[in-house]
Tab-separated table of C-alpha atoms in Angstrom:
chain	number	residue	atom	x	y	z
A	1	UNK	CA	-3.235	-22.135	-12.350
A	2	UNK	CA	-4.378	-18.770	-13.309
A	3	UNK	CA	-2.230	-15.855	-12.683
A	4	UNK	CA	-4.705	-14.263	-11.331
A	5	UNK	CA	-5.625	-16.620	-8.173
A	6	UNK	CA	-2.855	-14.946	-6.471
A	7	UNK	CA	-4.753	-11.366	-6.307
A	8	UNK	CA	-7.834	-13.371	-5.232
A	9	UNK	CA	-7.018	-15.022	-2.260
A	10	UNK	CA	-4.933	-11.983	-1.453
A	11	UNK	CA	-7.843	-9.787	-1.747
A	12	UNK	CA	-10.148	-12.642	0.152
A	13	UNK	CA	-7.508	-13.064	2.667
A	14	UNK	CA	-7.872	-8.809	3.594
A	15	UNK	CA	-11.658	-8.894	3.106
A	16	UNK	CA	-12.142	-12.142	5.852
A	17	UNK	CA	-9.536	-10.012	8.442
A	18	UNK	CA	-11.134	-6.573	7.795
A	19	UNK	CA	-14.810	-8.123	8.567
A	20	UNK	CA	-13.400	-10.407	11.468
A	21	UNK	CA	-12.151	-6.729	13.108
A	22	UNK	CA	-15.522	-5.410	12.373
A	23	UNK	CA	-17.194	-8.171	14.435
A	24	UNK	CA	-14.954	-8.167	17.032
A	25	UNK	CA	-14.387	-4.119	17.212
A	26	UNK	CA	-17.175	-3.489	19.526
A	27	UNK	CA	-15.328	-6.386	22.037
A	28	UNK	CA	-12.397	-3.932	22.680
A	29	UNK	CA	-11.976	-1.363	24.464
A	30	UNK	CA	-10.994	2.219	23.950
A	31	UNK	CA	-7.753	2.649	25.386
A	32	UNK	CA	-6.812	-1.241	23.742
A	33	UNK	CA	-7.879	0.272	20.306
A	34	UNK	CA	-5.158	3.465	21.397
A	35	UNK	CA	-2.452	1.493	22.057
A	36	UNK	CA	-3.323	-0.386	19.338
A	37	UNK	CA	-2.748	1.931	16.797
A	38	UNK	CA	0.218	3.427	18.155
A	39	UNK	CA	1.916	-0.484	18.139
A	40	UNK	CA	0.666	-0.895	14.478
A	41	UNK	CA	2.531	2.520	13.602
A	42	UNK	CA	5.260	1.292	15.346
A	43	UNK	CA	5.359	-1.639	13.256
A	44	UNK	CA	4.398	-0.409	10.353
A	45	UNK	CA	6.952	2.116	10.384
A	46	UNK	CA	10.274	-0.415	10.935
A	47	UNK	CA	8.364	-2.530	8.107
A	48	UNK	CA	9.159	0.335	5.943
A	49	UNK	CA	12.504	0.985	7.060
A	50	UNK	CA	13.261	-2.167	6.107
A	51	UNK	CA	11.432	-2.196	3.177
A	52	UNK	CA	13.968	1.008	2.259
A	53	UNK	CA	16.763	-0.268	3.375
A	54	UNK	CA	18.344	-1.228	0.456
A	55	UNK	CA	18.577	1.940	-0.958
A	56	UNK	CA	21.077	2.186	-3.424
A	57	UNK	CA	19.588	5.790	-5.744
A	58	UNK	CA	19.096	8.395	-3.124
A	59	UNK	CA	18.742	11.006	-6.031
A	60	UNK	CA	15.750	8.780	-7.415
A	61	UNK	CA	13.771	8.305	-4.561
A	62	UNK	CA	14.290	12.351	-3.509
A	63	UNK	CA	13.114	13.142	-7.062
A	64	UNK	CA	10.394	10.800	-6.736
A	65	UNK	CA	8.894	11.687	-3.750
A	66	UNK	CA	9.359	15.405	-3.672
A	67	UNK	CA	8.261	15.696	-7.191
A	68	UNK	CA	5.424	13.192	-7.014
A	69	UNK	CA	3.982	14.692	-3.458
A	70	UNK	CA	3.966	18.505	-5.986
A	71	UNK	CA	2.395	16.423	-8.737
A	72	UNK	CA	-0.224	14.373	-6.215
A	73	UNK	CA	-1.212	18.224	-4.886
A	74	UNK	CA	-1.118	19.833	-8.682
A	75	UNK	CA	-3.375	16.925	-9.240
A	76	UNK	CA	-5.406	17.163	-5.881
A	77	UNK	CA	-5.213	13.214	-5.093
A	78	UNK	CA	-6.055	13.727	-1.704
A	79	UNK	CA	-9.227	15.992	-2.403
A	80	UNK	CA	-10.438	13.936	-4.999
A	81	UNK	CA	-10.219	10.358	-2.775
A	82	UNK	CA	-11.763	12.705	0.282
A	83	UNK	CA	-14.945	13.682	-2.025
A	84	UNK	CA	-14.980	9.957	-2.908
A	85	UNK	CA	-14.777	8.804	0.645
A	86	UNK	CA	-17.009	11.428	2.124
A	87	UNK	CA	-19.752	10.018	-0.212
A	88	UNK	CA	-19.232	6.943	0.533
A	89	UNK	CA	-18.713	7.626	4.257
A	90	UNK	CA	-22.498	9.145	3.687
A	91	UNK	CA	-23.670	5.834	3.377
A	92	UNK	CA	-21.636	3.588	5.903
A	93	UNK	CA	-21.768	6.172	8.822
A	94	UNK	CA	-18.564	5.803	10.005
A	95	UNK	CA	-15.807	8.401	10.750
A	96	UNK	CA	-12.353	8.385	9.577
A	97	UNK	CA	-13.346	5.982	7.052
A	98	UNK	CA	-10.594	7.973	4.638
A	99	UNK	CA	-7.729	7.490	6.501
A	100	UNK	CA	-8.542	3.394	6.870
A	101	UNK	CA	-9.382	3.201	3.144
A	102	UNK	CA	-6.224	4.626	2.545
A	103	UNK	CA	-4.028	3.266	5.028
A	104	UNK	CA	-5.488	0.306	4.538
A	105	UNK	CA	-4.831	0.253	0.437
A	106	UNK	CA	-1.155	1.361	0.945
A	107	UNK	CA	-0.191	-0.883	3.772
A	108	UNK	CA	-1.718	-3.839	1.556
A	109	UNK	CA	-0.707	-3.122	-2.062
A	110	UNK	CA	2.661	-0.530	-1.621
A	111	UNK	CA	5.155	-2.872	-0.542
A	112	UNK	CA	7.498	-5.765	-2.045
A	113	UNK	CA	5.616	-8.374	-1.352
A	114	UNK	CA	2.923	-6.934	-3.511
A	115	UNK	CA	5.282	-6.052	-6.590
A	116	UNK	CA	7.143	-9.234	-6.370
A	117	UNK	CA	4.012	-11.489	-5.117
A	118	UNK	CA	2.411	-9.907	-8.469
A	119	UNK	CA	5.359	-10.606	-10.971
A	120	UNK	CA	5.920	-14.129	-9.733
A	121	UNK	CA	2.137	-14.921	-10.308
A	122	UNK	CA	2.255	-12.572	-13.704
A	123	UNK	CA	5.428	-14.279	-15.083
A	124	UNK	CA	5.195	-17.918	-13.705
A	125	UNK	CA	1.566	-18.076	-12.674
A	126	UNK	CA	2.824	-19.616	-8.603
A	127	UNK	CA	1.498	-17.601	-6.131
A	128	UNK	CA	3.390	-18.961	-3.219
A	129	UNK	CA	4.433	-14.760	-2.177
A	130	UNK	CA	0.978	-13.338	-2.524
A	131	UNK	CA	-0.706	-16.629	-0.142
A	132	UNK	CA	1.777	-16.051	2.168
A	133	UNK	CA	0.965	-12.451	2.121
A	134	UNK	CA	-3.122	-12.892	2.281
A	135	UNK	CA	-2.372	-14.667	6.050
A	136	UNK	CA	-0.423	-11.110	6.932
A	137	UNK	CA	-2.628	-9.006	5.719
A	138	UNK	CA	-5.597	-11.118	6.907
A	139	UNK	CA	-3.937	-10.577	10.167
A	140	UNK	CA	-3.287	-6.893	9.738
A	141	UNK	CA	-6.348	-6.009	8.475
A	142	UNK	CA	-8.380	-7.396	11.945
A	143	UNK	CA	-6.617	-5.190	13.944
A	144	UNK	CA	-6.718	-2.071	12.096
A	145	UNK	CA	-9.989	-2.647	11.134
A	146	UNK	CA	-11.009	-2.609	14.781
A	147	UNK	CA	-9.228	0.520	15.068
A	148	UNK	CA	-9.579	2.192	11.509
A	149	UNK	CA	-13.628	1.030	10.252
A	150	UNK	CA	-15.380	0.383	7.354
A	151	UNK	CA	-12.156	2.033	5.322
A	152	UNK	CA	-10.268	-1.316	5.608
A	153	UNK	CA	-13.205	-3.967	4.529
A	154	UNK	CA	-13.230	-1.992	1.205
A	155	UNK	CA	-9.560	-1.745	0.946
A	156	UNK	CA	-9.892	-5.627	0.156
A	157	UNK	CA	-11.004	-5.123	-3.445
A	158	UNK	CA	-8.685	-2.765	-4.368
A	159	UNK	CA	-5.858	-5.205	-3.245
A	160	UNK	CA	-7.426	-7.835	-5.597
A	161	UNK	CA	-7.337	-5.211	-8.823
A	162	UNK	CA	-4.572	-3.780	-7.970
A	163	UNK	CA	-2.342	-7.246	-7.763
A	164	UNK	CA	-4.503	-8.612	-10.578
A	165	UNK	CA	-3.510	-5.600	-12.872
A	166	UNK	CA	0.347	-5.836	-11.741
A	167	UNK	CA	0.134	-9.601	-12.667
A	168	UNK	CA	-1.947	-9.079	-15.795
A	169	UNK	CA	1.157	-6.381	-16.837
A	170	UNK	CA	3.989	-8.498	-15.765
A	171	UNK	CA	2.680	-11.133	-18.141
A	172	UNK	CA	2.584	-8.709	-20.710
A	173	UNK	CA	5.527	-6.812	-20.244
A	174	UNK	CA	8.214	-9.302	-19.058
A	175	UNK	CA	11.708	-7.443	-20.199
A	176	UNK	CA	10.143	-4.163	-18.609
A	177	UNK	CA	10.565	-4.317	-14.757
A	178	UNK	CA	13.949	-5.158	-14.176
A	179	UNK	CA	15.415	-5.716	-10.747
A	180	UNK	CA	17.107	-2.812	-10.109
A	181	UNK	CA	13.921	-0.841	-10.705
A	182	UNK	CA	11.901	-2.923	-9.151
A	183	UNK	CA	13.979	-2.199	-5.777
A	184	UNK	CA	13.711	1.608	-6.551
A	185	UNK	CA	10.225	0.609	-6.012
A	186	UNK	CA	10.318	-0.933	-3.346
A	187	UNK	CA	12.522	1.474	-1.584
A	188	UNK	CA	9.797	4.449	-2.498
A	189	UNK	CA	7.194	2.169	-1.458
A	190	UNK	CA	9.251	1.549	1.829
A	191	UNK	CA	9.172	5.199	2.644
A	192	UNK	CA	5.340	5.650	1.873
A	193	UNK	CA	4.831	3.068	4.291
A	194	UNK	CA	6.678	4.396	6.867
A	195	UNK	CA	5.009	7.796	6.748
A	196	UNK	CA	1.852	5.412	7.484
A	197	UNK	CA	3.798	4.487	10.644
A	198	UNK	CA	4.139	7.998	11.414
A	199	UNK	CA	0.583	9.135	11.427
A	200	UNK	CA	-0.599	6.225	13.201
A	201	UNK	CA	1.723	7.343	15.778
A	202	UNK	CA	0.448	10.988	15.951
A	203	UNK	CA	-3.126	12.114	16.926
A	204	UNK	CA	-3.400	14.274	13.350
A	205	UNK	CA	-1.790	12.638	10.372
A	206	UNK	CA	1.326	14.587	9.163
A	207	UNK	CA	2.060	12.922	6.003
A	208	UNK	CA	-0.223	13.288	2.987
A	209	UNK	CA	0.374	9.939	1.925
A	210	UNK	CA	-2.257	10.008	-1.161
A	211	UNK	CA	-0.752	13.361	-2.639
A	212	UNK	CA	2.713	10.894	-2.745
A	213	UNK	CA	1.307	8.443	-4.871
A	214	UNK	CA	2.534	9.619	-8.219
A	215	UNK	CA	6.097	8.855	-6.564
A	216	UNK	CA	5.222	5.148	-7.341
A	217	UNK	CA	5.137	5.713	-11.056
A	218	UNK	CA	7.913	8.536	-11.020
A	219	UNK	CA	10.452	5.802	-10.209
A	220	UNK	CA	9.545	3.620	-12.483
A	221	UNK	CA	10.178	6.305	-14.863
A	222	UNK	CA	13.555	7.328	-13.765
A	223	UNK	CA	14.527	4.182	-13.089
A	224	UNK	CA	13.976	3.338	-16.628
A	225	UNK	CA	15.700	6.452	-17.900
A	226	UNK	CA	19.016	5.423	-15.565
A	227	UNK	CA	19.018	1.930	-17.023
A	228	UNK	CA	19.326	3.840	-21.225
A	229	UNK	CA	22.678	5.663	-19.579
A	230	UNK	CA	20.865	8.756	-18.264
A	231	UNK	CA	22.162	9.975	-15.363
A	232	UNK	CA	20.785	12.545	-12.906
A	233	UNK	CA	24.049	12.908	-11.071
């Protein structure tokens, strides 16, 4: 089996939810779609608690995030993916198609399912994690499509690149990832996705949770650095 099936019926898995929530959208009502949202911030942000839960380098993830949210706004992330999604929200004619595209592509690829789903299929080429995870997202992704738009559906993709590029790596680079920073990962990850949580649950979003993304790669890089003896402490 191909270590990349994983990433495709991961990325199939979103793309069938996200246009079953498009269909269906219209069907529901206003103040449904409301509570909606708040229940999938809700969720979304004790999925990341958990996620973070084992934390066991505070001084990595506080370097991580503070640093990479400075580097993500030296670097104008946020701008950049708004110009993108502006043009492209041009053509579908939908609002808040930014904040579903991005949601959407953090709650589906920032997570430990993703990272591990990805190594096991990179490394071993079984991608019993990533099928169990295109039935979740599948799920996820009808509901928030109904409540987020066109955002989600093309979220999808991106899940199937970005898991096909982590499994293409971890085939490649099997003594590089090693557990302990592949939990600082997943404990940075953790928090991103609980600042999702957080803005689902507030009218105006009050993270900027593309200007964190350099975080992700930040950890990887200290987490390296603490595993050749340097310390931070």
């Amino acid at each position: 089996m191909n270590h990349l099936t994983g990433a495709l019926v991961n990325g199939v898995g979103a793309l069938l939810g996200s246009l079953l929530g498009l269909a269906w959208g219209g069907r529901l009502s206003a103040a449904f779609r409301r509570e909606a949202m708040r229940l999938m911030g809700l969720v979304v942000v004790v999925i990341g608690v958990k996620m973070a839960f084992p934390l066991a380098d505070p001084v990595n993830l506080l370097v991580s995030v503070v640093v990479g949210a400075w580097l993500g706004a030296l670097l104008r992330i946020s701008e950049r993916l708004d110009v993108l999604g502006q043009s492209i929200e041009r053509r579908v004619g939908k609002r808040g198609f930014m904040q579903g595209f991005i949601s959407a592509a953090l709650i589906f690829n920032v997570g430990a399912m993703a990272i591990v789903g990805s190594l096991q299929a990179g490394l071993t080429r079984h991608p019993t994690i990533l099928e169990t995870k295109a039935i979740l997202d599948g799920v996820t992704a009808l509901l928030l499509t109904s409540t987020a738009g066109w955002g989600v559906v093309l979220a999808a993709p991106l899940t199937f690149v970005y898991e096909g590029v982590l499994s293409i790596l971890a085939s490649l680079l099997k003594g590089f990832l090693s557990g302990a920073i592949l939990t600082d990962l997943s404990v940075v990850g953790g928090v991103m996705v609980a600042a999702i949580g957080v803005n689902f649950l507030s009218e105006k979003p009050l993270i900027n949770i593309a200007n964190l993304l350099p975080a992700l790669v930040l950890t990887v890089i200290l987490g390296w650095l603490k595993l050749q003896g340097v310390s931070f402490l």
